[in-house]
Tab-separated table of C-alpha atoms in Angstrom:
chain	number	residue	atom	x	y	z
B	12	MET	CA	-12.489	-16.625	10.721
B	13	TYR	CA	-14.800	-13.334	11.034
B	14	TYR	CA	-14.533	-10.418	12.975
B	15	PHE	CA	-18.064	-8.912	13.985
B	16	GLY	CA	-19.500	-5.467	14.873
B	17	THR	CA	-20.907	-2.190	13.234
B	18	TYR	CA	-19.864	-1.238	9.763
B	19	GLU	CA	-17.574	1.178	11.040
B	20	GLN	CA	-15.481	-1.689	13.510
B	21	CYS	CA	-15.174	-3.210	10.312
B	22	LYS	CA	-14.408	-0.867	8.842
B	23	ALA	CA	-11.744	0.555	11.014
B	24	TYR	CA	-9.887	-3.343	10.796
B	25	ASP	CA	-9.804	-2.968	7.342
B	26	GLU	CA	-8.084	-0.165	6.974
B	27	GLN	CA	-6.051	-1.171	9.749
B	28	VAL	CA	-4.585	-4.023	7.974
B	29	THR	CA	-4.468	-2.383	4.487
B	30	GLN	CA	-2.377	0.209	6.179
B	31	GLN	CA	0.156	-2.259	7.640
B	32	GLU	CA	0.161	-4.560	4.795
B	33	LYS	CA	0.982	-1.820	2.466
B	34	TYR	CA	-0.667	-2.913	-0.293
B	35	VAL	CA	-0.514	-1.659	-4.036
B	36	HIS	CA	-2.090	0.101	-5.941
B	37	ASN	CA	-4.754	1.492	-3.068
B	38	ASP	CA	-5.834	-2.551	-2.552
B	39	ASN	CA	-7.521	-2.963	0.926
B	40	TRP	CA	-7.993	-6.427	2.759
B	41	ALA	CA	-11.636	-7.012	2.953
B	42	ASN	CA	-14.943	-5.443	2.787
B	43	PRO	CA	-17.498	-5.753	5.496
B	44	ILE	CA	-20.446	-8.114	4.918
B	45	GLU	CA	-23.919	-7.327	6.236
B	46	ILE	CA	-26.047	-10.568	7.311
B	47	GLU	CA	-29.511	-9.849	9.010
B	48	ASN	CA	-28.155	-6.109	10.321
B	49	VAL	CA	-24.628	-7.958	11.675
B	50	TRP	CA	-21.623	-6.710	10.299
B	51	TYR	CA	-18.516	-9.141	9.945
B	52	ILE	CA	-15.092	-8.572	8.196
B	53	LEU	CA	-12.699	-11.665	7.131
B	54	LYS	CA	-9.699	-11.817	10.205
B	55	HIS	CA	-6.040	-11.748	8.107
B	56	LYS	CA	-3.754	-14.067	10.119
B	57	ASN	CA	-1.589	-11.501	11.629
B	58	TYR	CA	-3.687	-8.816	12.661
B	59	LYS	CA	-6.294	-8.717	15.857
B	60	CYS	CA	-8.809	-6.344	17.383
B	61	ASN	CA	-11.070	-6.331	20.218
B	62	LEU	CA	-14.595	-7.679	18.195
B	63	PRO	CA	-16.109	-10.651	19.245
B	64	THR	CA	-15.203	-13.753	16.605
B	65	ILE	CA	-17.220	-15.651	14.401
B	66	ASP	CA	-15.812	-19.428	12.846
B	67	GLU	CA	-17.933	-18.951	9.786
B	68	LEU	CA	-20.417	-16.398	8.499
B	69	PRO	CA	-23.962	-17.514	9.090
B	70	LYS	CA	-25.229	-19.485	5.992
B	71	GLN	CA	-28.978	-19.613	4.997
B	72	GLN	CA	-30.601	-20.896	1.961
B	73	GLU	CA	-30.767	-17.375	-0.845
B	74	GLU	CA	-33.286	-17.080	-3.895
B	75	ILE	CA	-31.788	-15.432	-6.898
K	266	MET	CA	9.694	-28.497	-13.430
K	267	PRO	CA	7.882	-29.746	-16.701
K	268	LEU	CA	4.289	-29.258	-16.611
K	269	ARG	CA	2.632	-31.415	-18.958
K	270	ASN	CA	4.151	-34.872	-20.354
K	271	ARG	CA	3.161	-34.167	-24.040
K	272	ASN	CA	4.136	-32.622	-27.285
K	273	ARG	CA	2.505	-29.713	-27.690
K	274	ASN	CA	3.313	-29.370	-31.384
K	275	THR	CA	1.205	-32.405	-31.834
K	276	ILE	CA	-1.579	-30.969	-30.360
K	277	PRO	CA	-4.595	-29.283	-33.346
K	278	ASN	CA	-5.399	-25.918	-33.016
K	279	PHE	CA	-2.211	-24.750	-31.825
K	280	ARG	CA	1.227	-24.529	-33.162
K	281	LYS	CA	4.266	-22.825	-31.752
K	282	VAL	CA	4.362	-19.294	-30.717
K	283	GLY	CA	7.283	-17.569	-33.158
K	284	GLY	CA	6.418	-14.382	-34.940
K	285	SER	CA	3.572	-15.057	-37.953
K	286	GLY	CA	3.819	-18.780	-36.713
K	287	PHE	CA	1.229	-18.972	-33.914
K	288	THR	CA	-2.559	-19.520	-34.481
K	289	GLY	CA	-4.955	-19.139	-31.286
K	290	LEU	CA	-8.450	-19.986	-30.747
K	291	LEU	CA	-9.124	-16.230	-31.399
K	292	ASP	CA	-7.524	-15.957	-34.848
K	293	GLU	CA	-9.922	-19.075	-35.960
K	294	TYR	CA	-12.617	-17.603	-34.175
K	295	GLY	CA	-12.773	-13.810	-33.617
K	296	GLY	CA	-14.981	-11.360	-32.614
K	297	ALA	CA	-14.821	-12.118	-28.592
K	298	ALA	CA	-16.427	-9.631	-26.578
K	299	ALA	CA	-13.822	-11.136	-23.943
K	300	ALA	CA	-11.383	-13.839	-23.445
K	301	TYR	CA	-9.355	-14.942	-20.475
K	302	SER	CA	-7.204	-17.861	-20.786
K	303	VAL	CA	-3.797	-19.464	-19.102
K	304	ARG	CA	-2.459	-19.430	-22.668
K	305	ARG	CA	-2.190	-17.011	-25.218
K	306	LEU	CA	-5.528	-16.584	-27.239
K	307	SER	CA	-4.201	-14.452	-30.335
K	308	SER	CA	-1.358	-14.132	-32.483
K	309	THR	CA	-2.474	-10.210	-32.248
K	310	TYR	CA	-2.350	-9.879	-28.279
K	311	SER	CA	1.095	-9.629	-27.026
K	312	GLY	CA	0.523	-8.410	-23.389
K	313	SER	CA	0.318	-10.535	-20.749
K	314	LEU	CA	-2.071	-13.059	-19.544
K	315	ILE	CA	-2.366	-12.071	-15.533
K	316	GLU	CA	-1.012	-9.836	-12.686
K	317	VAL	CA	-0.009	-11.882	-9.992
K	318	ARG	CA	0.257	-10.389	-6.189
K	319	ARG	CA	2.478	-12.359	-4.116
K	320	SER	CA	1.906	-13.030	-0.326
K	321	SER	CA	5.017	-12.276	0.494
K	322	ASP	CA	5.624	-8.466	0.194
K	323	ASN	CA	2.464	-7.566	-1.503
K	324	THR	CA	3.894	-6.518	-4.646
K	325	THR	CA	2.475	-7.411	-7.819
K	326	GLN	CA	3.731	-8.537	-11.617
K	327	ASP	CA	2.420	-9.103	-14.904
K	328	ILE	CA	3.047	-12.202	-15.948
K	329	GLY	CA	3.249	-13.169	-19.533
K	330	TYR	CA	2.956	-16.787	-22.040
K	331	ASP	CA	6.098	-19.036	-22.901
K	332	ASP	CA	7.451	-19.732	-25.895
K	333	ASN	CA	4.858	-22.769	-26.463
K	334	GLY	CA	1.998	-19.452	-25.842
K	335	ASP	CA	1.308	-21.234	-22.266
K	336	LEU	CA	1.655	-19.077	-19.040
K	337	ASP	CA	5.105	-18.681	-18.257
K	338	THR	CA	5.144	-20.827	-14.862
K	339	ALA	CA	8.554	-20.059	-14.673
K	340	SER	CA	8.441	-16.544	-14.345
K	341	LEU	CA	5.381	-17.010	-12.153
K	342	LEU	CA	7.048	-19.361	-9.862
K	343	SER	CA	10.045	-17.173	-9.418
K	344	PHE	CA	8.042	-13.758	-8.476
K	345	VAL	CA	6.158	-15.617	-6.269
K	346	GLY	CA	9.096	-17.791	-4.584
K	347	VAL	CA	7.847	-20.200	-1.401
K	348	GLY	CA	4.940	-17.919	-0.598
K	349	ASP	CA	0.953	-17.806	-2.358
K	350	GLY	CA	0.275	-16.277	-5.331
K	351	PHE	CA	-2.764	-14.935	-6.201
K	352	VAL	CA	-4.612	-12.966	-9.338
K	353	ARG	CA	-4.953	-9.594	-9.439
K	354	THR	CA	-6.132	-9.313	-12.638
K	355	TRP	CA	-6.952	-11.323	-16.108
K	356	TYR	CA	-6.581	-9.586	-18.969
K	357	ASP	CA	-8.821	-9.598	-21.654
K	358	GLN	CA	-7.087	-10.875	-24.711
K	359	SER	CA	-10.016	-9.933	-27.141
K	360	GLY	CA	-8.917	-6.354	-27.746
K	361	ASN	CA	-11.915	-4.906	-25.993
K	362	ALA	CA	-9.980	-4.016	-22.758
K	363	ASN	CA	-12.801	-6.110	-20.541
K	364	ASP	CA	-9.819	-6.630	-17.900
K	365	VAL	CA	-11.468	-8.837	-14.816
K	366	GLN	CA	-9.596	-7.736	-11.687
K	367	GLN	CA	-10.045	-7.980	-7.977
K	368	THR	CA	-8.805	-5.124	-5.587
K	369	THR	CA	-10.025	-6.719	-2.468
K	370	THR	CA	-7.039	-8.870	-1.697
K	371	SER	CA	-8.481	-11.219	0.966
K	372	ASN	CA	-10.755	-11.760	-2.844
K	373	GLN	CA	-8.159	-12.764	-5.049
K	374	PRO	CA	-8.520	-16.041	-6.774
K	375	GLN	CA	-5.313	-18.272	-5.930
K	376	ILE	CA	-2.833	-19.692	-8.591
K	377	VAL	CA	-0.162	-20.245	-6.714
K	378	SER	CA	0.285	-22.364	-3.070
K	379	SER	CA	3.075	-22.402	-0.438
K	380	GLY	CA	5.714	-22.427	-3.751
K	381	SER	CA	3.563	-24.814	-6.096
K	382	LEU	CA	1.382	-23.805	-8.939
K	383	ILE	CA	-1.904	-24.957	-8.744
K	384	THR	CA	-3.091	-27.137	-11.659
K	385	LYS	CA	-5.872	-28.920	-13.235
K	386	ASN	CA	-5.254	-31.570	-15.673
K	387	SER	CA	-1.709	-30.590	-15.706
K	388	LEU	CA	-1.700	-26.812	-16.669
K	389	SER	CA	-2.252	-23.767	-14.252
K	390	ALA	CA	-5.635	-23.234	-12.868
K	391	ILE	CA	-7.475	-20.598	-11.301
K	392	ASP	CA	-8.900	-21.037	-7.697
K	393	PHE	CA	-11.444	-19.540	-6.774
K	394	GLY	CA	-11.656	-21.051	-3.239
K	395	THR	CA	-14.133	-21.287	-1.142
K	396	THR	CA	-15.379	-17.990	0.434
K	397	SER	CA	-15.336	-14.517	-1.814
K	398	GLU	CA	-12.655	-15.267	-4.394
K	399	SER	CA	-13.887	-13.061	-7.644
K	400	LEU	CA	-12.936	-11.264	-10.997
K	401	SER	CA	-15.640	-8.523	-11.996
K	402	PHE	CA	-15.294	-5.892	-14.816
K	403	GLU	CA	-17.768	-3.233	-16.127
K	404	ILE	CA	-19.440	-3.438	-19.404
K	405	THR	CA	-22.132	-1.864	-21.455
K	406	THR	CA	-24.449	-2.666	-23.522
K	407	ASP	CA	-22.819	-2.901	-26.594
K	408	ASP	CA	-20.495	-5.377	-25.578
K	409	PHE	CA	-23.226	-7.537	-25.875
K	410	ALA	CA	-25.173	-5.648	-28.806
K	411	SER	CA	-27.338	-9.254	-28.998
K	412	SER	CA	-27.996	-10.084	-25.582
K	413	ARG	CA	-26.987	-13.414	-26.389
K	414	PRO	CA	-23.784	-14.090	-25.012
K	415	GLU	CA	-22.271	-17.270	-26.645
K	416	LEU	CA	-20.196	-18.380	-23.277
K	417	TYR	CA	-17.180	-21.064	-22.977
K	418	THR	CA	-16.140	-21.930	-19.743
K	419	VAL	CA	-13.013	-24.152	-19.033
K	420	ILE	CA	-14.110	-24.775	-15.370
K	421	SER	CA	-13.972	-27.366	-12.431
K	422	ILE	CA	-16.912	-27.701	-9.005
K	423	ASP	CA	-15.071	-28.838	-6.161
K	424	ASN	CA	-18.212	-28.118	-3.910
K	425	HIS	CA	-21.369	-26.390	-4.216
K	426	ASP	CA	-22.231	-23.361	-2.326
K	427	VAL	CA	-25.296	-23.717	0.502
K	428	SER	CA	-27.524	-22.035	-2.275
K	429	GLY	CA	-25.789	-22.817	-5.098
K	430	THR	CA	-23.231	-22.276	-7.560
K	431	VAL	CA	-22.592	-18.819	-9.645
K	432	TYR	CA	-19.696	-19.028	-11.764
K	433	PHE	CA	-20.714	-15.702	-13.773
K	434	GLY	CA	-23.577	-13.549	-12.302
K	435	THR	CA	-24.064	-9.486	-12.726
K	436	THR	CA	-24.402	-7.235	-9.254
K	437	THR	CA	-28.308	-5.750	-9.675
K	438	ASN	CA	-29.168	-7.094	-12.748
K	439	GLY	CA	-30.276	-10.861	-12.129
K	440	LEU	CA	-28.185	-13.944	-12.452
K	441	PHE	CA	-27.140	-15.061	-16.286
K	442	TRP	CA	-25.165	-18.354	-15.177
K	443	GLN	CA	-25.251	-21.092	-12.568
K	444	GLN	CA	-25.434	-24.493	-11.311
K	445	GLY	CA	-27.609	-24.827	-8.143
K	446	PRO	CA	-26.986	-27.623	-5.941
K	447	THR	CA	-30.670	-29.146	-7.386
K	448	ILE	CA	-28.403	-29.842	-10.077
K	449	ASN	CA	-30.433	-27.371	-12.000
K	450	HIS	CA	-29.033	-25.273	-14.581
K	451	PHE	CA	-30.034	-21.153	-15.030
K	452	THR	CA	-29.391	-19.795	-18.299
K	453	GLN	CA	-30.481	-16.344	-18.527
K	454	GLY	CA	-33.240	-16.969	-16.383
K	455	GLY	CA	-34.322	-20.210	-18.131
K	456	SER	CA	-33.962	-23.148	-15.645
K	457	ILE	CA	-32.603	-26.222	-17.494
K	458	PHE	CA	-32.673	-29.394	-15.306
K	459	GLN	CA	-29.714	-31.886	-16.010
K	460	THR	CA	-28.955	-34.863	-14.736
K	461	GLU	CA	-25.319	-34.440	-14.588
K	462	VAL	CA	-23.496	-34.586	-11.011
K	463	VAL	CA	-20.918	-31.546	-11.436
K	464	ASN	CA	-19.613	-30.943	-7.665
K	465	ASP	CA	-16.909	-33.892	-8.145
K	466	GLY	CA	-13.642	-31.420	-9.035
K	467	LEU	CA	-13.377	-32.715	-12.447
K	468	LEU	CA	-12.822	-30.096	-15.369
K	469	ARG	CA	-15.834	-29.732	-17.763
K	470	LEU	CA	-16.502	-27.163	-20.724
K	471	TYR	CA	-19.681	-25.233	-20.079
K	472	VAL	CA	-21.244	-23.422	-23.451
K	473	GLU	CA	-23.672	-21.604	-22.874
K	474	TYR	CA	-25.832	-20.219	-26.175
K	475	PRO	CA	-29.216	-19.265	-25.335
K	476	ASP	CA	-31.372	-17.490	-28.147
K	477	ALA	CA	-34.901	-15.857	-27.866
K	478	THR	CA	-36.701	-18.703	-27.350
K	479	THR	CA	-34.877	-21.504	-25.932
K	480	LYS	CA	-32.000	-22.099	-23.522
K	481	ARG	CA	-29.325	-24.150	-24.066
K	482	VAL	CA	-25.849	-25.414	-22.192
K	483	ASP	CA	-23.357	-27.576	-23.271
K	484	ILE	CA	-21.529	-29.813	-20.539
K	485	ASN	CA	-18.368	-31.759	-22.749
K	486	THR	CA	-20.494	-33.248	-25.203
K	487	ASN	CA	-24.157	-33.433	-23.843
K	488	THR	CA	-26.528	-30.600	-24.733
K	489	TYR	CA	-29.724	-29.740	-22.276
K	490	THR	CA	-32.075	-27.418	-23.292
K	491	SER	CA	-35.750	-25.862	-21.969
K	492	THR	CA	-38.221	-22.768	-22.991
K	493	SER	CA	-38.960	-22.245	-19.086
K	494	GLY	CA	-38.115	-19.122	-17.810
K	495	THR	CA	-37.636	-14.948	-19.208
K	496	THR	CA	-34.895	-14.319	-20.829
K	497	LEU	CA	-32.618	-12.229	-19.040
K	498	THR	CA	-30.781	-9.254	-21.342
K	499	ALA	CA	-27.579	-7.077	-20.346
K	500	SER	CA	-29.060	-3.276	-19.449
K	501	GLY	CA	-27.016	-0.587	-19.419
K	502	SER	CA	-23.446	-0.724	-17.758
K	503	ASP	CA	-23.436	-3.176	-15.542
K	504	THR	CA	-20.659	-4.976	-13.497
K	505	PHE	CA	-20.357	-8.595	-14.397
K	506	VAL	CA	-18.548	-10.808	-11.768
K	507	LEU	CA	-16.850	-13.976	-12.100
K	508	GLY	CA	-16.499	-16.769	-9.656
K	509	LYS	CA	-19.679	-15.463	-7.562
K	510	TRP	CA	-23.345	-14.216	-7.042
K	511	GLU	CA	-22.741	-10.371	-5.633
K	512	GLY	CA	-26.192	-10.243	-4.527
K	513	GLY	CA	-25.544	-12.904	-2.018
K	514	THR	CA	-23.338	-14.528	0.008
K	515	ASN	CA	-24.347	-17.812	-0.676
K	516	TRP	CA	-23.794	-18.769	-4.025
K	517	ASP	CA	-19.759	-18.853	-4.683
K	518	LEU	CA	-17.687	-20.904	-6.771
K	519	ASP	CA	-15.855	-22.988	-5.209
K	520	GLY	CA	-13.233	-24.763	-7.862
K	521	THR	CA	-11.058	-23.405	-10.910
K	522	ILE	CA	-11.644	-21.810	-14.063
K	523	GLN	CA	-8.893	-21.911	-16.725
K	524	GLU	CA	-10.531	-20.249	-19.681
K	525	PHE	CA	-13.492	-17.982	-20.056
K	526	ILE	CA	-14.468	-16.197	-23.324
K	527	ILE	CA	-17.715	-14.284	-24.729
K	528	TYR	CA	-19.094	-14.129	-27.752
K	529	THR	CA	-22.546	-11.843	-28.310
K	530	THR	CA	-23.149	-13.820	-31.624
K	531	SER	CA	-23.352	-17.615	-32.404
K	532	GLN	CA	-20.196	-19.165	-33.487
K	533	ASN	CA	-18.994	-22.205	-34.454
K	534	ARG	CA	-19.075	-24.202	-31.251
K	535	LEU	CA	-18.161	-27.938	-32.818
K	536	GLY	CA	-14.807	-26.105	-33.702
K	537	ILE	CA	-14.097	-23.900	-30.917
K	538	LYS	CA	-14.711	-27.051	-28.522
K	539	SER	CA	-12.504	-28.825	-29.696
K	540	ASN	CA	-9.741	-26.307	-30.031
K	541	ILE	CA	-10.204	-26.044	-26.211
K	542	ASN	CA	-11.048	-29.853	-25.156
K	543	SER	CA	-7.373	-30.391	-27.584
K	544	TYR	CA	-5.350	-27.894	-25.369
K	545	PHE	CA	-7.214	-28.947	-21.539
K	546	SER	CA	-8.079	-32.528	-22.633
K	547	ILE	CA	-11.311	-32.805	-20.915
K	548	TYR	CA	-13.436	-35.433	-22.467
């Protein structure tokens, strides 16, 4: 499941999880992903925020 | 718990570790630009094979090899406990320090699930999951001086992503290797038609060895070639990614990798393939 919102909102969620989980080596939880001008971030099972959720990222055929 | 039911000492090209007695793949076929595996590959390599993060407290620990040269699964399972274990670093055994790493924890591939080792053909396997799991490293053109790399990958694919499966690519400089849902295989810009269905979860050995005019891939004992497409080359410093293509969101590898070796020059492919197949029992 993913939260979605602005980049800043998604990044704030990452920082919240990262701080709480106390990852070593300055690792972080997840990186915001942009798809068609919307930012998404993977939800951690133990941490909630007020952003809306979506089960899966929008999928579309891509060309390399 | 025994992970394998066969006698390691009967396997060709592999001898018991113990000082000077050990001979690994890289001892017989040296010169790799990068080499990652769940087994020890060289008698001159004495470092760890992987760095693992455990889910219970997010601490990490290096895991080496046992007396047989296999990944030290006893230490791995003891460290991880009943939770999950994720690969943070897959160490390069070539001596070139091209370690691949993932510092975003949700993107780290998995090697232990709920206290049990993830395996393929009874050997430890690194599971790249269904989303964005990947490991990456930065290289320079010196690492690919020939711009004609020869790649050996022990891989299984469970499902293709929406756009296809990329198991080794760059972030910005186009794609080096992919397996697409239309069963086309792309090697350095060349499209190779091959008829095998490979998203069945079975273990396979891919060998990519393009030259200036011909793209080539061996999938186990079958060889596929093509002269179509423009040959891509490495340029400047670039980040190479194992397990996905960074340029899109629908190209992730859903499967496992157990060994990945890059050479920059043409090799004794039959010898290397035999060594790999003897260890992993692929075909």
